[in-house]
Short mmCIF file of C-alpha atoms in Angstrom, two decimals:
data_model
loop_
_atom_site.label_atom_id
_atom_site.label_comp_id
_atom_site.label_asym_id
_atom_site.label_seq_id
_atom_site.Cartn_x
_atom_site.Cartn_y
_atom_site.Cartn_z
CA UNK A 25 38.27 0.53 52.77
CA UNK A 26 35.38 1.28 55.18
CA UNK A 27 31.88 0.22 54.21
CA UNK A 28 30.80 4.13 54.92
CA UNK A 29 33.20 5.67 52.77
CA UNK A 30 32.19 3.11 49.83
CA UNK A 31 30.12 4.76 46.76
CA UNK A 32 26.92 3.70 47.01
CA UNK A 33 25.73 2.06 43.85
CA UNK A 34 22.43 1.30 42.25
CA UNK A 35 21.09 0.19 39.29
CA UNK A 36 20.80 2.93 36.25
CA UNK A 37 17.99 1.69 33.62
CA UNK A 38 17.82 4.34 30.50
CA UNK A 39 15.12 3.93 27.95
CA UNK A 40 15.81 3.63 24.44
CA UNK A 41 15.48 7.26 22.97
CA UNK A 42 14.11 8.25 19.14
CA UNK A 43 16.82 10.53 17.29
CA UNK A 44 14.95 12.92 14.84
CA UNK A 45 16.60 12.46 11.86
CA UNK A 46 18.41 15.81 10.63
CA UNK A 47 16.19 16.16 7.60
CA UNK A 48 13.10 15.93 9.58
CA UNK A 49 14.86 18.42 12.35
CA UNK A 50 15.20 20.77 9.10
CA UNK A 51 12.00 20.82 7.75
CA UNK A 52 10.32 20.99 11.15
CA UNK A 53 12.25 24.50 11.63
CA UNK A 54 11.53 25.52 7.94
CA UNK A 55 7.98 25.26 8.09
CA UNK A 56 7.70 26.46 11.36
CA UNK A 57 9.20 29.96 9.50
CA UNK A 58 6.67 29.55 6.78
CA UNK A 59 3.59 28.92 8.71
CA UNK A 60 4.76 32.38 11.17
CA UNK A 61 5.30 34.35 8.03
CA UNK A 62 8.92 35.27 7.88
CA UNK A 63 9.10 34.01 4.90
CA UNK A 64 5.86 35.29 2.69
CA UNK A 65 4.66 33.67 -0.56
CA UNK A 66 6.72 33.83 -3.52
CA UNK A 67 9.78 33.41 -1.51
CA UNK A 68 12.86 31.87 -2.96
CA UNK A 69 14.72 29.79 -0.42
CA UNK A 70 18.63 29.75 -0.74
CA UNK A 71 20.07 27.81 -3.36
CA UNK A 72 21.14 24.16 -2.36
CA UNK A 73 24.32 24.48 -1.98
CA UNK A 74 24.50 27.67 0.34
CA UNK A 75 21.52 25.45 2.25
CA UNK A 76 24.30 22.93 3.19
CA UNK A 77 26.91 26.05 3.99
CA UNK A 78 24.18 27.72 6.31
CA UNK A 79 22.95 24.54 8.55
CA UNK A 80 25.96 22.52 8.09
CA UNK A 81 23.95 19.96 6.91
CA UNK A 82 24.67 17.18 3.61
CA UNK A 83 23.46 17.46 0.26
CA UNK A 84 21.23 14.60 0.98
CA UNK A 85 19.59 16.07 4.30
CA UNK A 86 18.86 19.55 2.72
CA UNK A 87 17.23 17.55 -0.76
CA UNK A 88 14.61 15.58 2.11
CA UNK A 89 13.65 18.14 3.83
CA UNK A 90 12.52 20.50 0.76
CA UNK A 91 11.16 17.18 -0.55
CA UNK A 92 8.98 17.02 2.84
CA UNK A 93 7.72 20.61 2.24
CA UNK A 94 7.05 19.73 -1.03
CA UNK A 95 4.75 16.78 -0.02
CA UNK A 96 2.77 19.14 2.22
CA UNK A 97 2.34 22.07 -0.01
CA UNK A 98 4.44 24.85 1.48
CA UNK A 99 7.78 25.26 -1.25
CA UNK A 100 7.02 24.24 -5.07
CA UNK A 101 10.53 22.95 -6.46
CA UNK A 102 11.44 24.67 -9.72
CA UNK A 103 14.12 23.00 -11.93
CA UNK A 104 16.12 24.88 -14.56
CA UNK A 105 18.50 27.79 -14.50
CA UNK A 106 15.66 29.97 -12.45
CA UNK A 107 14.80 27.20 -10.92
CA UNK A 108 14.74 26.21 -6.75
CA UNK A 109 12.39 26.32 -4.36
CA UNK A 110 9.72 29.27 -3.73
CA UNK A 111 7.47 29.30 -0.23
CA UNK A 112 4.13 28.79 -1.16
CA UNK A 113 1.12 29.21 1.34
CA UNK A 114 -0.68 25.71 2.11
CA UNK A 115 -4.31 26.49 0.41
CA UNK A 116 -7.28 23.52 -0.25
CA UNK A 117 -5.66 21.60 -2.25
CA UNK A 118 -2.96 20.66 0.32
CA UNK A 119 -6.15 19.66 2.53
CA UNK A 120 -7.65 17.81 -0.30
CA UNK A 121 -3.96 15.28 -0.33
CA UNK A 122 -4.14 14.74 3.82
CA UNK A 123 -7.69 14.11 3.19
CA UNK A 124 -7.27 11.90 0.36
CA UNK A 125 -3.73 10.11 2.42
CA UNK A 126 -6.05 9.29 5.17
CA UNK A 127 -8.54 7.67 3.80
CA UNK A 128 -6.65 5.35 1.18
CA UNK A 129 -4.33 5.02 4.10
CA UNK A 130 -7.23 3.98 6.73
CA UNK A 131 -8.90 1.95 4.04
CA UNK A 132 -12.04 4.18 4.91
CA UNK A 133 -15.47 2.43 4.22
CA UNK A 134 -18.20 3.33 1.77
CA UNK A 135 -20.75 4.45 4.69
CA UNK A 136 -17.60 6.47 6.08
CA UNK A 137 -17.42 9.05 3.39
CA UNK A 138 -21.15 9.18 2.79
CA UNK A 139 -21.92 9.90 6.38
CA UNK A 140 -18.79 12.22 6.74
CA UNK A 141 -20.52 13.97 3.56
CA UNK A 142 -23.99 13.74 5.09
CA UNK A 143 -22.03 16.13 8.34
CA UNK A 144 -20.17 18.47 6.22
CA UNK A 145 -21.77 19.82 2.79
CA UNK A 146 -24.99 20.74 4.27
CA UNK A 147 -22.87 23.66 5.84
CA UNK A 148 -20.98 24.17 2.68
CA UNK A 149 -23.99 24.87 0.90
CA UNK A 150 -25.35 27.00 3.76
CA UNK A 151 -22.04 28.85 3.44
CA UNK A 152 -21.86 29.28 -0.33
CA UNK A 153 -25.87 30.99 -0.36
CA UNK A 154 -24.13 34.17 2.22
CA UNK A 155 -20.38 34.26 0.17
CA UNK A 156 -21.48 33.00 -3.42
CA UNK A 157 -20.47 35.11 -5.96
CA UNK A 158 -21.78 35.39 -9.68
CA UNK A 159 -18.60 33.17 -11.43
CA UNK A 160 -19.82 30.29 -8.53
CA UNK A 161 -23.25 30.51 -9.25
CA UNK A 162 -22.41 30.45 -13.56
CA UNK A 163 -19.96 27.29 -12.31
CA UNK A 164 -22.71 25.48 -10.73
CA UNK A 165 -24.80 26.38 -13.23
CA UNK A 166 -22.16 24.97 -15.99
CA UNK A 167 -21.66 21.65 -14.19
CA UNK A 168 -25.88 20.70 -13.53
CA UNK A 169 -26.64 21.57 -17.44
CA UNK A 170 -24.19 18.50 -18.62
CA UNK A 171 -26.18 16.51 -15.67
CA UNK A 172 -29.38 16.98 -16.67
CA UNK A 173 -27.66 15.84 -20.81
CA UNK A 174 -29.61 12.34 -21.01
CA UNK A 175 -26.78 12.09 -24.08
CA UNK A 176 -23.94 12.65 -22.55
CA UNK A 177 -22.20 9.66 -21.51
CA UNK A 178 -21.81 7.93 -18.02
CA UNK A 179 -18.20 9.79 -17.45
CA UNK A 180 -19.20 12.94 -18.40
CA UNK A 181 -22.19 12.74 -16.21
CA UNK A 182 -20.01 11.95 -13.33
CA UNK A 183 -17.69 14.17 -13.53
CA UNK A 184 -19.97 17.26 -13.76
CA UNK A 185 -21.60 15.67 -10.61
CA UNK A 186 -18.20 15.92 -8.52
CA UNK A 187 -17.11 19.18 -10.56
CA UNK A 188 -21.16 20.46 -9.10
CA UNK A 189 -20.29 19.71 -5.95
CA UNK A 190 -16.74 20.65 -4.92
CA UNK A 191 -18.36 23.99 -6.93
CA UNK A 192 -20.82 24.69 -3.74
CA UNK A 193 -17.71 24.21 -1.27
CA UNK A 194 -16.15 27.05 -3.48
CA UNK A 195 -18.74 28.81 -2.98
CA UNK A 196 -18.11 28.64 0.17
CA UNK A 197 -15.17 30.85 -0.18
CA UNK A 198 -13.50 28.74 2.91
CA UNK A 199 -10.53 26.37 2.03
CA UNK A 200 -10.81 24.06 4.29
CA UNK A 201 -14.19 22.81 3.35
CA UNK A 202 -13.26 22.84 -0.28
CA UNK A 203 -10.41 21.00 0.39
CA UNK A 204 -12.76 18.03 2.71
CA UNK A 205 -15.08 18.32 -0.62
CA UNK A 206 -12.91 17.81 -2.84
CA UNK A 207 -11.40 14.68 -1.31
CA UNK A 208 -14.63 13.65 -0.19
CA UNK A 209 -16.30 13.77 -3.91
CA UNK A 210 -13.37 12.58 -5.46
CA UNK A 211 -13.67 9.20 -3.06
CA UNK A 212 -16.98 8.77 -3.28
CA UNK A 213 -17.25 8.43 -6.94
CA UNK A 214 -14.39 6.41 -7.93
CA UNK A 215 -15.94 3.86 -5.08
CA UNK A 216 -19.13 3.95 -6.29
CA UNK A 217 -20.42 1.11 -8.42
CA UNK A 218 -21.42 3.80 -10.73
CA UNK A 219 -22.99 1.40 -13.88
CA UNK A 220 -25.44 -0.29 -11.70
CA UNK A 221 -26.56 2.62 -10.13
CA UNK A 222 -26.93 6.02 -12.58
CA UNK A 223 -29.86 5.52 -15.40
CA UNK A 224 -31.97 8.15 -16.71
CA UNK A 225 -34.34 8.25 -13.34
CA UNK A 226 -31.21 8.96 -11.09
CA UNK A 227 -29.84 11.18 -13.82
CA UNK A 228 -32.99 12.78 -13.30
CA UNK A 229 -33.39 13.59 -10.01
CA UNK A 230 -29.81 14.57 -9.13
CA UNK A 231 -30.22 17.45 -11.33
CA UNK A 232 -33.48 18.60 -10.02
CA UNK A 233 -32.05 18.60 -6.73
CA UNK A 234 -28.67 20.11 -7.80
CA UNK A 235 -30.80 23.13 -9.31
CA UNK A 236 -33.39 23.67 -6.36
CA UNK A 237 -29.76 24.16 -3.97
CA UNK A 238 -28.47 26.41 -6.56
CA UNK A 239 -31.13 28.70 -6.65
CA UNK A 240 -31.32 28.65 -2.53
CA UNK A 241 -27.95 29.55 -2.96
CA UNK A 242 -28.36 31.88 -5.91
CA UNK A 243 -31.31 33.74 -3.75
CA UNK A 244 -29.04 33.89 -0.72
CA UNK A 245 -31.19 31.85 1.74
CA UNK A 246 -28.92 30.11 3.56
CA UNK A 247 -31.37 27.56 5.55
CA UNK A 248 -33.03 26.63 2.57
CA UNK A 249 -29.75 25.48 0.72
CA UNK A 250 -28.93 23.63 3.38
CA UNK A 251 -32.42 22.14 4.06
CA UNK A 252 -32.13 20.61 0.69
CA UNK A 253 -28.82 19.56 0.27
CA UNK A 254 -29.11 17.72 3.64
CA UNK A 255 -32.12 15.49 1.89
CA UNK A 256 -30.41 15.22 -1.60
CA UNK A 257 -27.17 14.13 0.04
CA UNK A 258 -28.89 11.69 2.33
CA UNK A 259 -31.46 10.36 -0.50
CA UNK A 260 -28.50 9.66 -2.49
CA UNK A 261 -26.34 8.20 0.65
CA UNK A 262 -29.44 5.37 1.43
CA UNK A 263 -29.64 4.76 -2.72
CA UNK A 264 -26.12 3.67 -3.21
CA UNK A 265 -26.19 1.57 0.30
CA UNK A 266 -28.99 -0.39 -0.59
CA UNK A 267 -26.92 -1.18 -4.18
CA UNK A 268 -23.62 -1.16 -2.99
CA UNK A 269 -22.65 -4.87 -1.94
CA UNK A 270 -18.71 -4.04 -0.94
CA UNK A 271 -17.61 -2.20 2.03
CA UNK A 272 -14.06 -1.40 1.11
CA UNK A 273 -13.18 1.55 -0.92
CA UNK A 274 -10.52 1.66 -4.03
CA UNK A 275 -9.52 4.73 -4.73
CA UNK A 276 -6.92 5.75 -7.61
CA UNK A 277 -4.35 8.03 -7.18
CA UNK A 278 -5.92 11.88 -7.05
#
């Protein structure tokens, strides 16, 4: 064979390929269908056995895919004779769960959380002044009433404080902000040395600040609500940093 008729060969180099898991592929397909509205909230997905038949995937793969969607808040799985996987639209709870996982997974510092809240919560207060309703105001006042009770135990004060801050976000009627504030508020108060920080003066100051912000929200004064919340959360952040010696945070499961 002559050199001209010889097949030219060149070295071929291929990169390693990552093939997605079958459960991820199925979960991605179902997720897109849910988010596009093909499966409205409340829709029952086909039973597990039928999904296996339709997709030609194993029962283990189908179960893993449904579990992924459950963790992402896109389906709720009910057991029993009338059980199954039911579609639900993601809301503030899904956002809160994702943010909480990010905080814990990245081991964010307490100062990171405080800075984030300073950036977000004044906007929540301003929107709350625009969109609040009577139920929102009642919730804020109920929480602040407990905060102002100096005889209430520390745990009661802390829980009411979290409820008030989340209540401001709820009053904004913005699911994304509500989710962020739910995760942030719980994380901040779970990671602060409250016994060393909270005394009667702190309770009185907190009650007064919350009252002035609630008044601005009730009256629909967005500028005042934003300004007062900015002052409140900034003052809290400065006070906490002065007494908080550690920079890492430890969170309980939400």
